[in-house]
Every structure is written in C-alpha cells, then in structure tokens.
Amino acid sequence: MKQKKIAIFTSGGDAQGMNAAVRAVVRTGLERGAEVYAIYEGYQGLVDGGERIRKMDWDSVGGILQLGGTVIGTARSKEFMTRDGRRQAARNLIEHGISGIIVIGGDGSLTGANIFRQEWPSLVAELVESGAISAEAAQEYSNLSIVGLVGSIDNDFHGTDMTIGADTALHRITEAMDAITSTAASHQRTFVVKVMGRNCGYLALMGALASGADWVLIPEAPPDVDNWKDVMAERLKAGRKAGRRDSIVILAEGAQDRHGKYIGSTEVQQALEERLGEEVRVTVLGHVQRGGRPSAFDRNLGTLMGYEAVEIILNARPEDEPVVIGIKNNRMTRLPLMESVLKTQAVAEAIAEKDYERAMSLRSSSFSDAFKTLRTMVRALPHPVDAGRKHFRIAVLNAGAPAPGMNTAARAAIRYGLDQGHVMLGIRNGFEGLANGEIEEMSWMSVSGWASMGGSVLGTNRKIPKGKDFYGMAREIEKNHIDALLFIGGWTAYLAANAMMVNRANFPAFNIPIVCLPASINNNLPGSEFSIGADTALNSIVDAVDKIKMSAGATRRCFVVEVMGHHCGYLALMGGMATGAERVYLPEDGVSLRDLQNDVELLKRGFKTGKRLGLMIRSEHANAVYTTSFMCSLFEEEGHDLFDVRPAILGHLQQGGDPSPFDRIQANRLACLCVEALVDECSRDGLRVSFIGMQDGKIQFHDMRDFERVINAENLRPREQWWLGLKHITSLLAQHGPSQGA
Ligand code: ADP
C-alpha cells in the first residue's frame, strides 16, 4: 500500500499545549508508517506552499513539549478566506501528495477547515480544468480527510470539557490573582482584574472560584438588576465589614449588562471608587494569559488528542465526515466538526440576542455548577438561618499526608454548610485531634483566604485510628453532637471511615453518615479518577524536570528522576508523558534485570547517535531492590565515557505548593456535593458511609461497603486504574529510532 501523507498545522490564536499536539501527531504518524508534514504559519502557509510545507522527522519535534505558543507558527490568513486562496491551498496539498490534514485552532479555524473540505471536489475540478494538476492526480486526491483539535485558551468550544490551552491560561490567572490578593490584603485594597474571554466566562468564573475572588462578571450571566453597581459595592462593603481584607472583582473581556452593553474595567473601577470612597486598582492581564510554559494538563491533553487524531486520520474512509477531538469526563471523544462549530457559535449568538438562559444552558453542567458555587462562596456572610428547616452539626477533618487543595475543599464545605444554616465544625490534627476533642465551630470568615493555600490549616497526619482511639473519637462525637462527618484526605481517611463503619456495633456514636473526599497527591484512591492534590504535584514534577533538563547544558547526561506515588505510578506515568521521559518505571509493572539491561542498551544506542539528554522517571516504589541510586550506578558504570548519570529525588516539593487551578476547582465542586449528600443523609436519618469521586464519566458516591471489593489492599491502590491504558502512548512518543527522547 502507498505510504499515506498527512499534514498538521496550527491556526488562529496560539495556545499552550499546541506543541505537545504537534509532537504527538508527528511521532505517532511516523510510528504508524505515514509521512508527516508540518505546514508553517497556519492557513497562510497552506496557501503559500513551498518552504512553508515541510517534511518532519522524529527529531524535528524534539524538545518542544515545554514550550509555550506554537513552534510551527500560526497566522490569520485573509487569502484563505477567498476561493482563490483555497484553490491554491488545495493545489499545494495535492502537489505534496497529502491526503489528510490535522488542524489545531479555534472555531474560526475549524470553520475554515469545514468549508475547505466541502469545496474540495470543486476545487480539484477547477485545478484539472486549468491544467494545474493531472486527471490522475485529481482521481487520486478526490477526497481530503480532516481532523480538528481545539486550541483555545477561552475554553469556549461546545462538546468538550477542555480545550488545549485553557488550563495553562487558568494557571497564569491564578498566579496573578494570588499575587494581587496578597498585596490587596496588605493594603486593604480593591482590585478589578480583567481576564480574556470574549464570549465565554470560563476563565473569569473558574479564576474567581480558584482564587477566592469576591465578585465576577461574565458574558453568559449578566447581573440580573440594573443597579448592579450598587449591589456589587454593597456586597464588597459588607465583606470588608465582616473582616475581609481585600476586595477583588474579576471581569471577563466580554462581560455585559442585561441590556447587552459591554462592561469595561474603567466603568467598574469608577463605579466602585464612587461607592466605596477609596482608590480602586485595575489590572488587565492581557497576553500573559497566552504566555509561558504549558501546564502538565495541557501537555498531556495535547499529546492525547494528537495521538487520537492520527489514529482517526489514518483509518479515515472517504465518506467519513470531519471530526473534532474533545475530552468528556476524562475520555477522548469524537465530535462532528460542523455541528460542534455551529453549537459553539450558538452561544455567541444567544449572548448577542441577550438570551442568557440559553447561553448558560449551552455550557456544560460543571460550568453552571461552578457559577452556583461561586455565588455562595462570594457572599460576605451566609444567608440568615431559616428557622423552619432542620439544621445539622457537620464536622470536617483532614487526614493523611497534606495534599494541595485540602484547604480549598474545607473552605468550600464549611461555607456551603454555613450558608444553609448548618453548624460547621473543624477538627484539628486528623483523627488524633478528633479523639482529643480538638474541635471548634467554624465561622464564615474563619476560612477566608483558604482557597489558595497549600498544606492543611486544620492540620493533618497519617495516624490511622484503632483500638483505644475509637473510644476517644466516639466520646467526642457524642459530646459535640456531631451529626455527620466529612473526611478530606487519602488512605488514612478511607481506612478510618471503613474501620468506623465496621466497628459500629461497639461504638454506637459511629452511626452517623460519613463521606470521604479524595485528597492525595498520589491519586491512588478508589472510586475517583482524580484526587485533589495530584494535579498540583504533577505540575511540580513537570516544573522541576523542565529545570533539570535545562541544567544538562552541553554534557551528555542521563537523569533518573524519582517521584512520589506510594504504590501507584500515576505521577510517574503522567509526569513522564508531560516531560517526554523515554522510560517510566511503575510499581504496577515492577522492574526486572532484563528491563534494566534493555534500558542500558537503549541509552547507549541513543548517546552514540547524537542524543544529549536522557530522562528516566522512576516511581518511588517501582522496585524495592533496584533503587534510584542502584539504577544510577548501573547506568553510569555501563555508560562508561558515553554519558554520565545523575539522580534527582524530588521528594516533598511534590506535596507542597499552592494548589493548581484544577485542584481548586475540583475541591470546590466535590466539597459542596459532599455536604449536600451529608445533609440529605441526615435529613433521612440515613447512616451511609461513602466516598466520592469522578469515575466512568460522572461524579458519584460509592458505598463504603464496596470498599474492599474495589481496592488492591496490599498495595493501597484501586484495583482498576484508568490511566494505565495510556502507557503505550508515553512509550510510543518517547522511544523511536536511533535518537530517542524528549
Ligand atoms: P480561531 O481559529 O482562533 O477562532 P480565527 O477566527 O481568526 O481564529 O480563524 C483563523 C483563520 O482561519 C482565519 O484567519 C482564516 O484563515 C481561517 N478561517 C476562519 N474562518 C474562515 C472561513 N469562514 N472560511 C475560510 N477560512 C476561515
């Protein structure tokens, strides 16, 4: 069979993670036996042809994973908007023998792709007619396959939970917001921060939720009253009175009032200055949101989407309609290209027509949930207690190793519960604290500032209660009239909740509903594909490895980087995917002597043929005997003068740090659902013990009675781990031919 030729290009606004997608497309394509071209400068390159259409090899996409923007360039092309331009583009593709294109861009670029494909037969016919191509060529290229990937920092595309670049933009926003919050709090100042998003309030909304901002203005949900400026100012004043030291308003670029009039940052500034009687500062974040290195999530999203795109395009049949690749509940999906573009544009139209309800309904459920949660979180004080409703005493506890996002979850749970009139108790120092009666009533302002804080303010430890601890715990539960418990933590929390359930006959006080919320950097908890903290840890790993790689300079060096994870290889595998490690050692697979011998050969072969940098990522418990230092010694000895080897044990930097936006958003979402479930259970006199998590496409509560069935008790990890299915992609992209890696 003739070798298939495919091409990739990036178009429209650049977005971080596009390079990961380009790398994945090129390498997967080569691996599958295709010839792969990159078209430089988007559609303009397609029209220009010549030097702009370049054949790629394995190494042409080396070392680009960590770069922001797009290394193959992007442009807005007026010529491609014309038929003449598109005819020329068709001619260039046919002359290169390219029969499939992968487009990474926003809805504009994907619309262009769709028009191109619809016109393809007529463009080809015109080319034959004018003698530009032969009838045989026309016959051979009678069809053009197209696959789209959405690269857009706005996260504004219908049908996908995330677009490439949105997570990184949120990283930039939360970093800026955290910095602004600390200066604003020091001076008790008011800030207005403007973020990108013309038709989509995603960045503003999630940025506000993640940073604990006090007010948000987004296009999909304009203020519902005309005197919104008064309402906003009153709220901010009330917040100050309640003890808040700063006031922060986030404004999306496309925010408007309910008459469709755009709201500018100066307008908000003036409105607040007049009403608050103080100076108000404005920060327009602008292009920093597009800048910087891509987050771990965007690198892996780009990689997985790029891989998927090649699988589709190489198996495409002529009659297949073009598709866009999306991600829905953590799984790759294929969306019909034009239908998705039209639905995306429908949101903009709904906003233009001031049909905000429809605009909101076209967004995902997590978007509207987040908006609801935010409205609770930004309150200056909770709603007044409704005397007609039953209220409960709900206690929140952190357990296990600290995980970034624990505070965010505790804050959200406490405020959500308080807002509904419940008494929220904070238990200090995990189960030890519970047994010792370190319990206090939490107020609305007691959790102020927790949204962005790493570590655990309540205090946490890894002591799993047993035997006599239960007496103390039962006594304190009774003494404090605790109606329900929320445990935020890792295995310590889950094992304790299970033990309490099992010991109910001996300790009647344990007959109350309990929910565990997964918070562990290791991402090793049952019933949940993501635990809070894992995304932050992954980003810490990626940051560290980026620096380690840069340190290699001109020497030929191999690093063996050891990451955490206990008996779960999640951080190692996903960290390896995001950094381009050529080998990942997982506890799930173990390490054999034969593996190590093969790896020595792999390294030797690589360094002999020009490789300068080797990167191996080893999960801390991949093998008890073949430790990181053992492996380093082995590689060093066998590498002789060819290369040297350095260990890098990342250690606790993985547990620290401020939580990533994703961890903060998840923490908010899960915590509110947990409190809701506990209240529901209390209202029905239920006693259910459960653990929450996003799994198989939805957030669900799992019954603790199923706990033993779904865990691998010996290794403290879930029996089924979704991410193991991605192993082949990591190794495919990093190892190939003579000079592997990065
Ligand atoms: P984005 O892809 O980020 O939405 P644009 O809307 O600017 O960015 O589109 C990028 C490029 O895609 C345009 O400059 C143009 O070359 C091409 N394009 C967009 N819309 C069309 C269209 N209707 N027909 C042909 N090409 C289009």
mmCIF file with all atom_site columns, C-alpha atoms and ligand atoms in Angstrom, residues 11-13 43 75-78 80-81 86 105-113 115 151, ligand 1:
data_model
loop_
_atom_site.group_PDB
_atom_site.id
_atom_site.type_symbol
_atom_site.label_atom_id
_atom_site.label_alt_id
_atom_site.label_comp_id
_atom_site.label_asym_id
_atom_site.label_entity_id
_atom_site.label_seq_id
_atom_site.pdbx_PDB_ins_code
_atom_site.Cartn_x
_atom_site.Cartn_y
_atom_site.Cartn_z
_atom_site.occupancy
_atom_site.B_iso_or_equiv
_atom_site.pdbx_formal_charge
_atom_site.auth_seq_id
_atom_site.auth_comp_id
_atom_site.auth_asym_id
_atom_site.auth_atom_id
_atom_site.pdbx_PDB_model_num
ATOM   1  C CA  . SER A 1 11  ? -4.114  28.293 13.213 1.00 0.00 ? 11  SER A CA  1
ATOM   2  C CA  . GLY A 1 12  ? -5.816  31.284 14.830 1.00 0.00 ? 12  GLY A CA  1
ATOM   3  C CA  . GLY A 1 13  ? -4.810  32.348 18.331 1.00 0.00 ? 13  GLY A CA  1
ATOM   4  C CA  . TYR A 1 43  ? -3.642  28.585 6.530  1.00 0.00 ? 43  TYR A CA  1
ATOM   5  C CA  . ALA A 1 75  ? -1.377  33.263 11.424 1.00 0.00 ? 75  ALA A CA  1
ATOM   6  C CA  . ARG A 1 76  ? -4.666  34.716 10.424 1.00 0.00 ? 76  ARG A CA  1
ATOM   7  C CA  . SER A 1 77  ? -4.964  34.363 6.675  1.00 0.00 ? 77  SER A CA  1
ATOM   8  C CA  . LYS A 1 78  ? -7.104  36.648 4.547  1.00 0.00 ? 78  LYS A CA  1
ATOM   9  C CA  . PHE A 1 80  ? -7.582  31.508 2.708  1.00 0.00 ? 80  PHE A CA  1
ATOM   10 C CA  . MET A 1 81  ? -10.890 33.289 3.174  1.00 0.00 ? 81  MET A CA  1
ATOM   11 C CA  . ARG A 1 86  ? -8.263  27.838 -1.046 1.00 0.00 ? 86  ARG A CA  1
ATOM   12 C CA  . GLY A 1 105 ? -7.227  26.061 16.182 1.00 0.00 ? 105 GLY A CA  1
ATOM   13 C CA  . GLY A 1 106 ? -10.355 27.760 17.415 1.00 0.00 ? 106 GLY A CA  1
ATOM   14 C CA  . ASP A 1 107 ? -13.835 27.728 15.935 1.00 0.00 ? 107 ASP A CA  1
ATOM   15 C CA  . GLY A 1 108 ? -12.763 30.121 13.171 1.00 0.00 ? 108 GLY A CA  1
ATOM   16 C CA  . SER A 1 109 ? -10.025 27.783 12.004 1.00 0.00 ? 109 SER A CA  1
ATOM   17 C CA  . LEU A 1 110 ? -12.300 24.781 12.196 1.00 0.00 ? 110 LEU A CA  1
ATOM   18 C CA  . THR A 1 111 ? -14.974 26.582 10.178 1.00 0.00 ? 111 THR A CA  1
ATOM   19 C CA  . GLY A 1 112 ? -12.344 27.256 7.558  1.00 0.00 ? 112 GLY A CA  1
ATOM   20 C CA  . ALA A 1 113 ? -11.440 23.573 7.548  1.00 0.00 ? 113 ALA A CA  1
ATOM   21 C CA  . ILE A 1 115 ? -15.519 24.952 4.109  1.00 0.00 ? 115 ILE A CA  1
ATOM   22 C CA  . GLY A 1 151 ? -6.636  25.028 20.642 1.00 0.00 ? 151 GLY A CA  1
HETATM 23 P P1  . ADP B 2 .   ? -9.605  30.934 15.705 1.00 0.00 ? 1   ADP B P1  1
HETATM 24 O O1  . ADP B 2 .   ? -9.335  29.710 14.917 1.00 0.00 ? 1   ADP B O1  1
HETATM 25 O O2  . ADP B 2 .   ? -8.694  31.052 16.874 1.00 0.00 ? 1   ADP B O2  1
HETATM 26 O O3  . ADP B 2 .   ? -11.062 31.096 16.018 1.00 0.00 ? 1   ADP B O3  1
HETATM 27 P P2  . ADP B 2 .   ? -9.836  32.949 13.566 1.00 0.00 ? 1   ADP B P2  1
HETATM 28 O O4  . ADP B 2 .   ? -11.302 33.039 13.701 1.00 0.00 ? 1   ADP B O4  1
HETATM 29 O O5  . ADP B 2 .   ? -9.055  34.188 13.445 1.00 0.00 ? 1   ADP B O5  1
HETATM 30 O O6  . ADP B 2 .   ? -9.166  32.183 14.807 1.00 0.00 ? 1   ADP B O6  1
HETATM 31 O O7  . ADP B 2 .   ? -9.518  31.998 12.338 1.00 0.00 ? 1   ADP B O7  1
HETATM 32 C C1  . ADP B 2 .   ? -8.204  31.706 11.965 1.00 0.00 ? 1   ADP B C1  1
HETATM 33 C C2  . ADP B 2 .   ? -8.080  31.552 10.466 1.00 0.00 ? 1   ADP B C2  1
HETATM 34 O O8  . ADP B 2 .   ? -8.938  30.508 9.997  1.00 0.00 ? 1   ADP B O8  1
HETATM 35 C C3  . ADP B 2 .   ? -8.512  32.767 9.656  1.00 0.00 ? 1   ADP B C3  1
HETATM 36 O O9  . ADP B 2 .   ? -7.526  33.757 9.576  1.00 0.00 ? 1   ADP B O9  1
HETATM 37 C C4  . ADP B 2 .   ? -8.790  32.163 8.298  1.00 0.00 ? 1   ADP B C4  1
HETATM 38 O O10 . ADP B 2 .   ? -7.606  31.952 7.575  1.00 0.00 ? 1   ADP B O10 1
HETATM 39 C C5  . ADP B 2 .   ? -9.395  30.828 8.666  1.00 0.00 ? 1   ADP B C5  1
HETATM 40 N N1  . ADP B 2 .   ? -10.865 30.964 8.642  1.00 0.00 ? 1   ADP B N1  1
HETATM 41 C C6  . ADP B 2 .   ? -11.667 31.364 9.637  1.00 0.00 ? 1   ADP B C6  1
HETATM 42 N N2  . ADP B 2 .   ? -12.947 31.408 9.249  1.00 0.00 ? 1   ADP B N2  1
HETATM 43 C C7  . ADP B 2 .   ? -12.965 31.041 7.951  1.00 0.00 ? 1   ADP B C7  1
HETATM 44 C C8  . ADP B 2 .   ? -13.973 30.893 6.940  1.00 0.00 ? 1   ADP B C8  1
HETATM 45 N N3  . ADP B 2 .   ? -15.250 31.141 7.208  1.00 0.00 ? 1   ADP B N3  1
HETATM 46 N N4  . ADP B 2 .   ? -13.580 30.484 5.722  1.00 0.00 ? 1   ADP B N4  1
HETATM 47 C C9  . ADP B 2 .   ? -12.307 30.222 5.438  1.00 0.00 ? 1   ADP B C9  1
HETATM 48 N N5  . ADP B 2 .   ? -11.316 30.360 6.330  1.00 0.00 ? 1   ADP B N5  1
HETATM 49 C C10 . ADP B 2 .   ? -11.619 30.761 7.568  1.00 0.00 ? 1   ADP B C10 1
#
